[in-house]
mmCIF file of N, CA and C in Angstrom:
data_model
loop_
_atom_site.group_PDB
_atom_site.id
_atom_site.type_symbol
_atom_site.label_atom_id
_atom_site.label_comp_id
_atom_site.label_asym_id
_atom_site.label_seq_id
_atom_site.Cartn_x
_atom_site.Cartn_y
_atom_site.Cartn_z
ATOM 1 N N UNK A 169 16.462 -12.062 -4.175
ATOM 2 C CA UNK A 169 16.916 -11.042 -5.101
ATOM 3 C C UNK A 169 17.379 -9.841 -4.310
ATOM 4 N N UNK A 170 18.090 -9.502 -4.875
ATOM 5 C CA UNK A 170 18.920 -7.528 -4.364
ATOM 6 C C UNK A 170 18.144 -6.550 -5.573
ATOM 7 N N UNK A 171 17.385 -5.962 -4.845
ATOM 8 C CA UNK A 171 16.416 -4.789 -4.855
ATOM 9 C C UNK A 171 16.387 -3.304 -4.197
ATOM 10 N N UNK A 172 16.213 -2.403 -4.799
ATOM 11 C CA UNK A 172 15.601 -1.016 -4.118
ATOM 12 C C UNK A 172 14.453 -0.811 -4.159
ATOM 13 N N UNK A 173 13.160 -1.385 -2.943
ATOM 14 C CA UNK A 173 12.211 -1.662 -2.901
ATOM 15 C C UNK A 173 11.781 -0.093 -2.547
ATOM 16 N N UNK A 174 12.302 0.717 -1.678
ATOM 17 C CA UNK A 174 11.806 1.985 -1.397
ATOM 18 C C UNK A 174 12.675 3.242 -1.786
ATOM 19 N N UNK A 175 13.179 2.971 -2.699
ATOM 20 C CA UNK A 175 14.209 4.227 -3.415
ATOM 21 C C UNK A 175 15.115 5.217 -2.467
ATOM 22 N N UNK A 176 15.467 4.090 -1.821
ATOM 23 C CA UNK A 176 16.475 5.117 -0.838
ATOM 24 C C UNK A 176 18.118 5.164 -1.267
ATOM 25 N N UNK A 177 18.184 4.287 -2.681
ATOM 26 C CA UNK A 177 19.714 3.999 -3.057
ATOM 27 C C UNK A 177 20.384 3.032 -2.614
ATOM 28 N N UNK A 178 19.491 1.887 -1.982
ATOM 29 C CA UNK A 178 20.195 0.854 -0.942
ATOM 30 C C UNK A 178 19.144 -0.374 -1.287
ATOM 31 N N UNK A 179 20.097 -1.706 -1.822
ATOM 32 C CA UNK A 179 19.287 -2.533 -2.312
ATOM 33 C C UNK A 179 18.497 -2.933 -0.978
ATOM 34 N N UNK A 180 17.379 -3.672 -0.475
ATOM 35 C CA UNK A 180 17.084 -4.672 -0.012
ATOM 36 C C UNK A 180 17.118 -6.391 -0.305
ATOM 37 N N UNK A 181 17.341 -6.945 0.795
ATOM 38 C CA UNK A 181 17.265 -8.534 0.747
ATOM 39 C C UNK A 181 15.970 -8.830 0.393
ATOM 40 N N UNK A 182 15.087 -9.445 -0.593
ATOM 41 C CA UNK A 182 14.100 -10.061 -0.827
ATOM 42 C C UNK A 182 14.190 -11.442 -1.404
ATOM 43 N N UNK A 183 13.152 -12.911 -0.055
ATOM 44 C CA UNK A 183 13.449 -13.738 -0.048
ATOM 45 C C UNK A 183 12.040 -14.237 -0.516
ATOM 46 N N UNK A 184 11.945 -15.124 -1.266
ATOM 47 C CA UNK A 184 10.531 -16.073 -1.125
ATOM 48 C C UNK A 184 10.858 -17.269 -0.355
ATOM 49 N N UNK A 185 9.698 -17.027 0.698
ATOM 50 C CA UNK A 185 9.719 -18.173 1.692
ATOM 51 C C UNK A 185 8.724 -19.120 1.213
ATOM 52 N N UNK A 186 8.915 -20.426 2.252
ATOM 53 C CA UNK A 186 7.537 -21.625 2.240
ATOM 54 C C UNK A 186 7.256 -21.264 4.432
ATOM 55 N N UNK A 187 6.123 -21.110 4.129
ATOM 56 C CA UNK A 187 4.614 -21.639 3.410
ATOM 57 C C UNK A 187 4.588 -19.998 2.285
ATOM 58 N N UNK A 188 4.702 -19.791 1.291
ATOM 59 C CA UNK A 188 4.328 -18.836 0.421
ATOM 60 C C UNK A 188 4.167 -17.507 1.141
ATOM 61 N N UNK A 189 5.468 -17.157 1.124
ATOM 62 C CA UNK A 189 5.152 -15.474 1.472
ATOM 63 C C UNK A 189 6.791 -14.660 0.738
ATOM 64 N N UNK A 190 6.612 -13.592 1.293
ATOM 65 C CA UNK A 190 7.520 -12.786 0.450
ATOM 66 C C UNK A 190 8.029 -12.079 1.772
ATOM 67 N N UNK A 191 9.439 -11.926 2.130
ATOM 68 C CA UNK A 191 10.068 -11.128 3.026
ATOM 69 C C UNK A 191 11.396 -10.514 2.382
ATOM 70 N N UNK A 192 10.912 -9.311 2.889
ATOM 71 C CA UNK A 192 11.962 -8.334 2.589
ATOM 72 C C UNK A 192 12.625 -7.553 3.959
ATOM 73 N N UNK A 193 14.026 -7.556 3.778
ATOM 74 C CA UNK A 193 15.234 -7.502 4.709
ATOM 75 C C UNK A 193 15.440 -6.094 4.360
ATOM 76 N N UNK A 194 15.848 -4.893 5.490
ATOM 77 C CA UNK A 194 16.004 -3.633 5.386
ATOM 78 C C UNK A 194 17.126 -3.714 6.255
ATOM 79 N N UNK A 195 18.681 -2.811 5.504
ATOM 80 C CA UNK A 195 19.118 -2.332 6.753
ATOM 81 C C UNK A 195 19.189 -0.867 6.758
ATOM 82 N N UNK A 196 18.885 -0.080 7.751
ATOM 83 C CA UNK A 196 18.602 1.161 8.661
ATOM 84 C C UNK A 196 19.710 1.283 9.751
ATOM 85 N N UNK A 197 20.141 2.457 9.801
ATOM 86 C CA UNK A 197 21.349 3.027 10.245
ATOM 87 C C UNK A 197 21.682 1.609 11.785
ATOM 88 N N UNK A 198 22.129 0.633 11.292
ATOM 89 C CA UNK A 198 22.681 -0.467 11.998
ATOM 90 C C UNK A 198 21.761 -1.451 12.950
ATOM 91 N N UNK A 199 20.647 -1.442 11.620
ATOM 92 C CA UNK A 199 19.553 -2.258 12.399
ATOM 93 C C UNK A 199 18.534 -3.085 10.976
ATOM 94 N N UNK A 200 18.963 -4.287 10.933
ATOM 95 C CA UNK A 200 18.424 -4.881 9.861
ATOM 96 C C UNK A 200 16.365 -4.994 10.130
ATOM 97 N N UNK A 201 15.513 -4.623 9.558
ATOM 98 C CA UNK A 201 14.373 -4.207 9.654
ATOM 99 C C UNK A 201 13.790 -5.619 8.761
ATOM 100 N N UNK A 202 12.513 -6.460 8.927
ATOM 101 C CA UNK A 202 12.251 -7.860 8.355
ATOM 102 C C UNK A 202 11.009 -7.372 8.187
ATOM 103 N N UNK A 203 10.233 -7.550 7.360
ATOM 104 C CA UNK A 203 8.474 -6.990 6.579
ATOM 105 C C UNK A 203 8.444 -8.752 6.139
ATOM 106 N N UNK A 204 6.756 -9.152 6.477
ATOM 107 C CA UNK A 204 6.798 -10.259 5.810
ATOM 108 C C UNK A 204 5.387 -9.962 4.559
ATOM 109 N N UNK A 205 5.201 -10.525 3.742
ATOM 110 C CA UNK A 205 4.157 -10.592 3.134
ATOM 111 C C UNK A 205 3.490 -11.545 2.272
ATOM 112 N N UNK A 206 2.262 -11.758 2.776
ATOM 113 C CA UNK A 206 1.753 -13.099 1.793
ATOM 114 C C UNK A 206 1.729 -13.373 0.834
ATOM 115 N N UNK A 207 2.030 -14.309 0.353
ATOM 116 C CA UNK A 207 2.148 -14.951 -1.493
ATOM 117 C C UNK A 207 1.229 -14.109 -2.179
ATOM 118 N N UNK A 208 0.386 -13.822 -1.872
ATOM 119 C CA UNK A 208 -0.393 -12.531 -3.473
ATOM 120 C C UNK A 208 0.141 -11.346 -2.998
ATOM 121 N N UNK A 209 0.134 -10.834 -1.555
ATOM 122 C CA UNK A 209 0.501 -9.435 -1.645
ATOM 123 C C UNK A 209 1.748 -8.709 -2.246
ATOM 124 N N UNK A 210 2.620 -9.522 -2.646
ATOM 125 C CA UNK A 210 3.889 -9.013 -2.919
ATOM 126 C C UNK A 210 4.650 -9.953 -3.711
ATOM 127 N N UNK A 211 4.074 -9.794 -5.702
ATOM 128 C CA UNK A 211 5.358 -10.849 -6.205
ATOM 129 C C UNK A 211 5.405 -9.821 -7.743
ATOM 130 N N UNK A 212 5.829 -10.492 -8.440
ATOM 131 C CA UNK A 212 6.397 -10.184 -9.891
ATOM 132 C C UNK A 212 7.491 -8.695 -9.530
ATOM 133 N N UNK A 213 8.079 -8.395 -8.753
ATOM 134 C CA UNK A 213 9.019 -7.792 -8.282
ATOM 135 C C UNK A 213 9.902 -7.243 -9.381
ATOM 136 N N UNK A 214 9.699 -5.458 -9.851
ATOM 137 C CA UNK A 214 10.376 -5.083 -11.394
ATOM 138 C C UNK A 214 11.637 -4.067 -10.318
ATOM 139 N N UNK A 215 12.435 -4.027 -11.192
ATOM 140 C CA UNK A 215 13.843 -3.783 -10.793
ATOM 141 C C UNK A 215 13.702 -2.428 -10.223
ATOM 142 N N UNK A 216 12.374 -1.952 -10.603
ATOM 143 C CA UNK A 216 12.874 -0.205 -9.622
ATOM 144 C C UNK A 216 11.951 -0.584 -8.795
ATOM 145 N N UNK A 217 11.652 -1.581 -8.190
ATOM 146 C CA UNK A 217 11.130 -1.663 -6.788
ATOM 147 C C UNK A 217 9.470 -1.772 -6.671
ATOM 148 N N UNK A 218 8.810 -1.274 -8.050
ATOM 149 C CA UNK A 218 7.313 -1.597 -8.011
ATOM 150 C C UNK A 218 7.205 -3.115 -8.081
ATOM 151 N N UNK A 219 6.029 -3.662 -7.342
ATOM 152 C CA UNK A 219 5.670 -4.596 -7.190
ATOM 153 C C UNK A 219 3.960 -4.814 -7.699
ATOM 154 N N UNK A 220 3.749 -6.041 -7.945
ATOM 155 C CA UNK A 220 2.232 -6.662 -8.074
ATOM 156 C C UNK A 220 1.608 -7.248 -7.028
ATOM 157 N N UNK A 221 0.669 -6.760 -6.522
ATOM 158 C CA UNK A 221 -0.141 -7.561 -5.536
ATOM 159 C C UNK A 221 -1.261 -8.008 -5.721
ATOM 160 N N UNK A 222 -2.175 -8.697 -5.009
ATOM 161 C CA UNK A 222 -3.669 -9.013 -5.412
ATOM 162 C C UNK A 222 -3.907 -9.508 -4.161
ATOM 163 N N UNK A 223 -5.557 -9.793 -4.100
ATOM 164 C CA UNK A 223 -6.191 -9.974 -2.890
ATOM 165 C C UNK A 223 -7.155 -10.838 -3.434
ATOM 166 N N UNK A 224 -6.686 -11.267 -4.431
ATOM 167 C CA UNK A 224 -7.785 -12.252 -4.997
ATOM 168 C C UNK A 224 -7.719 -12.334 -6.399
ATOM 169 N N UNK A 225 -8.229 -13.661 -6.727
ATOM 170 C CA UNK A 225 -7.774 -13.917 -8.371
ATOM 171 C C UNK A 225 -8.347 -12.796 -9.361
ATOM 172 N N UNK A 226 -8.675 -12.279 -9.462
ATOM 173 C CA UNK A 226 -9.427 -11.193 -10.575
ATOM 174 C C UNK A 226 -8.944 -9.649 -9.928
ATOM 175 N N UNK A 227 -8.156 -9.315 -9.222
ATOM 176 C CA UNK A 227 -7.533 -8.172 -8.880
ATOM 177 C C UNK A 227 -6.084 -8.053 -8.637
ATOM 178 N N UNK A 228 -5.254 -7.040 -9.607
ATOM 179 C CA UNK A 228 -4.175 -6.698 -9.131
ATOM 180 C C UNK A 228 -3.858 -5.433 -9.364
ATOM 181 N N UNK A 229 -2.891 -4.829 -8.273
ATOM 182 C CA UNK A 229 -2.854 -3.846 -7.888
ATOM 183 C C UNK A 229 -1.103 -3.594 -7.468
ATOM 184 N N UNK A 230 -0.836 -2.315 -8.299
ATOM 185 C CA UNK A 230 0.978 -2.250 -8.276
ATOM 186 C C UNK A 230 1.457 -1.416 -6.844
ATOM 187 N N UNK A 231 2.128 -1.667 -6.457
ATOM 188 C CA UNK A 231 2.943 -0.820 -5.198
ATOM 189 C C UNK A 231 4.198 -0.667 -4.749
ATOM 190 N N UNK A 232 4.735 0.576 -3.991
ATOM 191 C CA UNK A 232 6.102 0.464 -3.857
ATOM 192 C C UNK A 232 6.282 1.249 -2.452
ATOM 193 N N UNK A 233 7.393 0.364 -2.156
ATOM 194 C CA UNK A 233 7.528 0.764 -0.931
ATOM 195 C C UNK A 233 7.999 2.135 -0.362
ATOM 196 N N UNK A 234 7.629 2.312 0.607
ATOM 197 C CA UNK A 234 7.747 4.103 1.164
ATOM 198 C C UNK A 234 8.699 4.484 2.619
ATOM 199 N N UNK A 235 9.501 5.137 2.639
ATOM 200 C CA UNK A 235 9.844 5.545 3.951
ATOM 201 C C UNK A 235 8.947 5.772 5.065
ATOM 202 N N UNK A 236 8.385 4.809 5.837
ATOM 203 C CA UNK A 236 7.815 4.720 6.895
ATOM 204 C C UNK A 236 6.855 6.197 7.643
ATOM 205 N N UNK A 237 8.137 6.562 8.149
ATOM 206 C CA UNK A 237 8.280 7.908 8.938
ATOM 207 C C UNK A 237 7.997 8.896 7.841
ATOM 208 N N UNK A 238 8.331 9.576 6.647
ATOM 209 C CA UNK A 238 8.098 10.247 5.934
ATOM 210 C C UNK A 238 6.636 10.156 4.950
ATOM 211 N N UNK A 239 6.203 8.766 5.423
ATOM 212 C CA UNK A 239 4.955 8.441 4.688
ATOM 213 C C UNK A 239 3.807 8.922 5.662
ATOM 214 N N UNK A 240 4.091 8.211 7.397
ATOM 215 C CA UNK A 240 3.089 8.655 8.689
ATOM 216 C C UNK A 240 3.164 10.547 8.405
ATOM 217 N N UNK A 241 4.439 10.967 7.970
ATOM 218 C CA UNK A 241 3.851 12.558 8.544
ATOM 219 C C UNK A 241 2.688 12.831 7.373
ATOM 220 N N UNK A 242 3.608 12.990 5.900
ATOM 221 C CA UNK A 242 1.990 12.861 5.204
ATOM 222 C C UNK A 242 0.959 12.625 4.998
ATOM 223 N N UNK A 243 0.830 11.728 5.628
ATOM 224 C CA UNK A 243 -0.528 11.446 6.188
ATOM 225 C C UNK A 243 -1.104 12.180 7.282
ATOM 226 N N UNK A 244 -0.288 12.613 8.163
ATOM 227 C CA UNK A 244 -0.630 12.798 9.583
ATOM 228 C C UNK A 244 -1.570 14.570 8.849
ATOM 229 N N UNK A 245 -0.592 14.858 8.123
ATOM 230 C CA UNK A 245 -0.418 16.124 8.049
ATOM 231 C C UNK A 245 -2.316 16.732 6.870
ATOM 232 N N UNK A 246 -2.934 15.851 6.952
ATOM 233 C CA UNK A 246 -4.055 16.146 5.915
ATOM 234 C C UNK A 246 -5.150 15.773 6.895
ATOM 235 N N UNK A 247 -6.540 16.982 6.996
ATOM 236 C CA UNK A 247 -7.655 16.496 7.743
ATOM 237 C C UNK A 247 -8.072 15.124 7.606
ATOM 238 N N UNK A 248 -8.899 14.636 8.008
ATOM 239 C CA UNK A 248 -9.562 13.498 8.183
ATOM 240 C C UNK A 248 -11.203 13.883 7.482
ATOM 241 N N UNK A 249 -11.467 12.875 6.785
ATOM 242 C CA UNK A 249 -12.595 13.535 6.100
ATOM 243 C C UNK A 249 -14.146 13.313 7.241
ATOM 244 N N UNK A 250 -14.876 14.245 6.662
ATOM 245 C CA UNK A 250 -15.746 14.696 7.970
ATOM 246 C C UNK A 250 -17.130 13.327 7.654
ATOM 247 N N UNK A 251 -17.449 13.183 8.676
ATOM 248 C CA UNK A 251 -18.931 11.983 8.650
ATOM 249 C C UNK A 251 -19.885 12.911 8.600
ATOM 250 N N UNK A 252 -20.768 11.943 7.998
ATOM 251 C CA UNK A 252 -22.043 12.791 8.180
ATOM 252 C C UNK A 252 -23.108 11.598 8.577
ATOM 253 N N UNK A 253 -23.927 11.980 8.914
ATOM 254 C CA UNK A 253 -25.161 11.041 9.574
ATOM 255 C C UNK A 253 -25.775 10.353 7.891
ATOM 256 N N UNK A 254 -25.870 8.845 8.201
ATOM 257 C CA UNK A 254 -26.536 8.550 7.308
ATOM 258 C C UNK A 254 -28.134 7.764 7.174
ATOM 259 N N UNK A 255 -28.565 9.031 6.426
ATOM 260 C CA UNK A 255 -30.352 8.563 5.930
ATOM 261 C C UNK A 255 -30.280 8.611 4.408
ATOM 262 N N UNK A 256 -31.707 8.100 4.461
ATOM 263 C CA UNK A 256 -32.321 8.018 3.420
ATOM 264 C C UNK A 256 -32.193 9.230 2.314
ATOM 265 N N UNK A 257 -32.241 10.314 3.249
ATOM 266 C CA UNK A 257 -32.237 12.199 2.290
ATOM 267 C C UNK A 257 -30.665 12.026 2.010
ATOM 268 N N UNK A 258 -29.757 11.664 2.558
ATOM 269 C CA UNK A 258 -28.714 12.043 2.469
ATOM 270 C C UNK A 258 -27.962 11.286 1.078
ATOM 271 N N UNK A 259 -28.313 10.014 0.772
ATOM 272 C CA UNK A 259 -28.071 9.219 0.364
ATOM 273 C C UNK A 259 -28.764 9.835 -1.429
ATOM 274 N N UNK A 260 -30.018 10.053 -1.428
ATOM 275 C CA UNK A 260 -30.559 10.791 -1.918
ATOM 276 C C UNK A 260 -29.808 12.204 -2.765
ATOM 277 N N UNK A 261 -29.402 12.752 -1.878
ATOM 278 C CA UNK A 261 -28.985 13.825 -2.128
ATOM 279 C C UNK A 261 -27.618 13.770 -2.779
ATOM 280 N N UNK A 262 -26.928 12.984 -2.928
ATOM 281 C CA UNK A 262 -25.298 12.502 -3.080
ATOM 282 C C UNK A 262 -25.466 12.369 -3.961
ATOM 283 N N UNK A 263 -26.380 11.092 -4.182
ATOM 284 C CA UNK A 263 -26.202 10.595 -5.535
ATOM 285 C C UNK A 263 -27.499 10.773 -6.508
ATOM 286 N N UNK A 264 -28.131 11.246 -6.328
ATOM 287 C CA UNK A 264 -29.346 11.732 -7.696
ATOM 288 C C UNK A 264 -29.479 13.280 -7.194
ATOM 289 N N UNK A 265 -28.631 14.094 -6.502
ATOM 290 C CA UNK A 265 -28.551 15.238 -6.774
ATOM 291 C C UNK A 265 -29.224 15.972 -7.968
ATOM 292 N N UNK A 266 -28.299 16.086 -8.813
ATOM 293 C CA UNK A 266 -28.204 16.470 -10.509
ATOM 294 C C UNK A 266 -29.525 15.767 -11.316
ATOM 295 N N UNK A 267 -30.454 14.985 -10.224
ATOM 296 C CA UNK A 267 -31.622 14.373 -11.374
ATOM 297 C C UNK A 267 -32.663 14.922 -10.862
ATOM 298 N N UNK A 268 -32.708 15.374 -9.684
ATOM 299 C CA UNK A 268 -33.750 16.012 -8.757
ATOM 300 C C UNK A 268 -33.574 17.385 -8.780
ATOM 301 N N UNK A 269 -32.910 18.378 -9.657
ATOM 302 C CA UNK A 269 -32.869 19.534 -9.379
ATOM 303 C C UNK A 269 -31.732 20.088 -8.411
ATOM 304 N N UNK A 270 -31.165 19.577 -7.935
ATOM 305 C CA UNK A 270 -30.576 20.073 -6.596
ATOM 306 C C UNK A 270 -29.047 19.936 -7.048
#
């Protein structure tokens, strides 16, 4: 099928292969780009580019594809969430907070 999998105004090539997977063909300023993906991760394919995936029979989950580079900076660009040591108090404290007073 001819698709705009990542809304850039430019269809992509999307092929279903054997053994069961899903590849999608990008071309980028004179460089055709190949993504492969396994038979659940990537099918029922709707015309503005969202897709259905699953990771297993009782889960699915919709997605669409993103400009690479414009997706890494957003990401790049947000702290990393902080660890904390885990015990028994802590665990405690998270989640029965609000029943213990605290």
């Amino acid at each position: 099928m001819l698709v705009d999998m990542n809304g850039d105004g430019s269809n992509e090539v999307v092929l279903y292969c054997s053994p069961e997977s899903t590849q999608v063909l990008h071309y980028e300023e004179g460089v055709v780009y190949s993504y492969q993906f396994v038979f659940r991760g990537m099918k029922r394919i709707h015309q503005n580019g969202v897709y259905e995936g699953s990771d297993g029979a009782a889960n699915t989950s919709y997605h669409r594809l993103t400009e690479l580079s414009n997706y890494v900076q957003d990401i790049e660009s947000i702290e990393l969430a902080e660890t904390v040591e885990f015990t028994e108090d802590m665990l405690i404290r998270c989640l029965l907070g609000e029943f213990i007073g605290e």
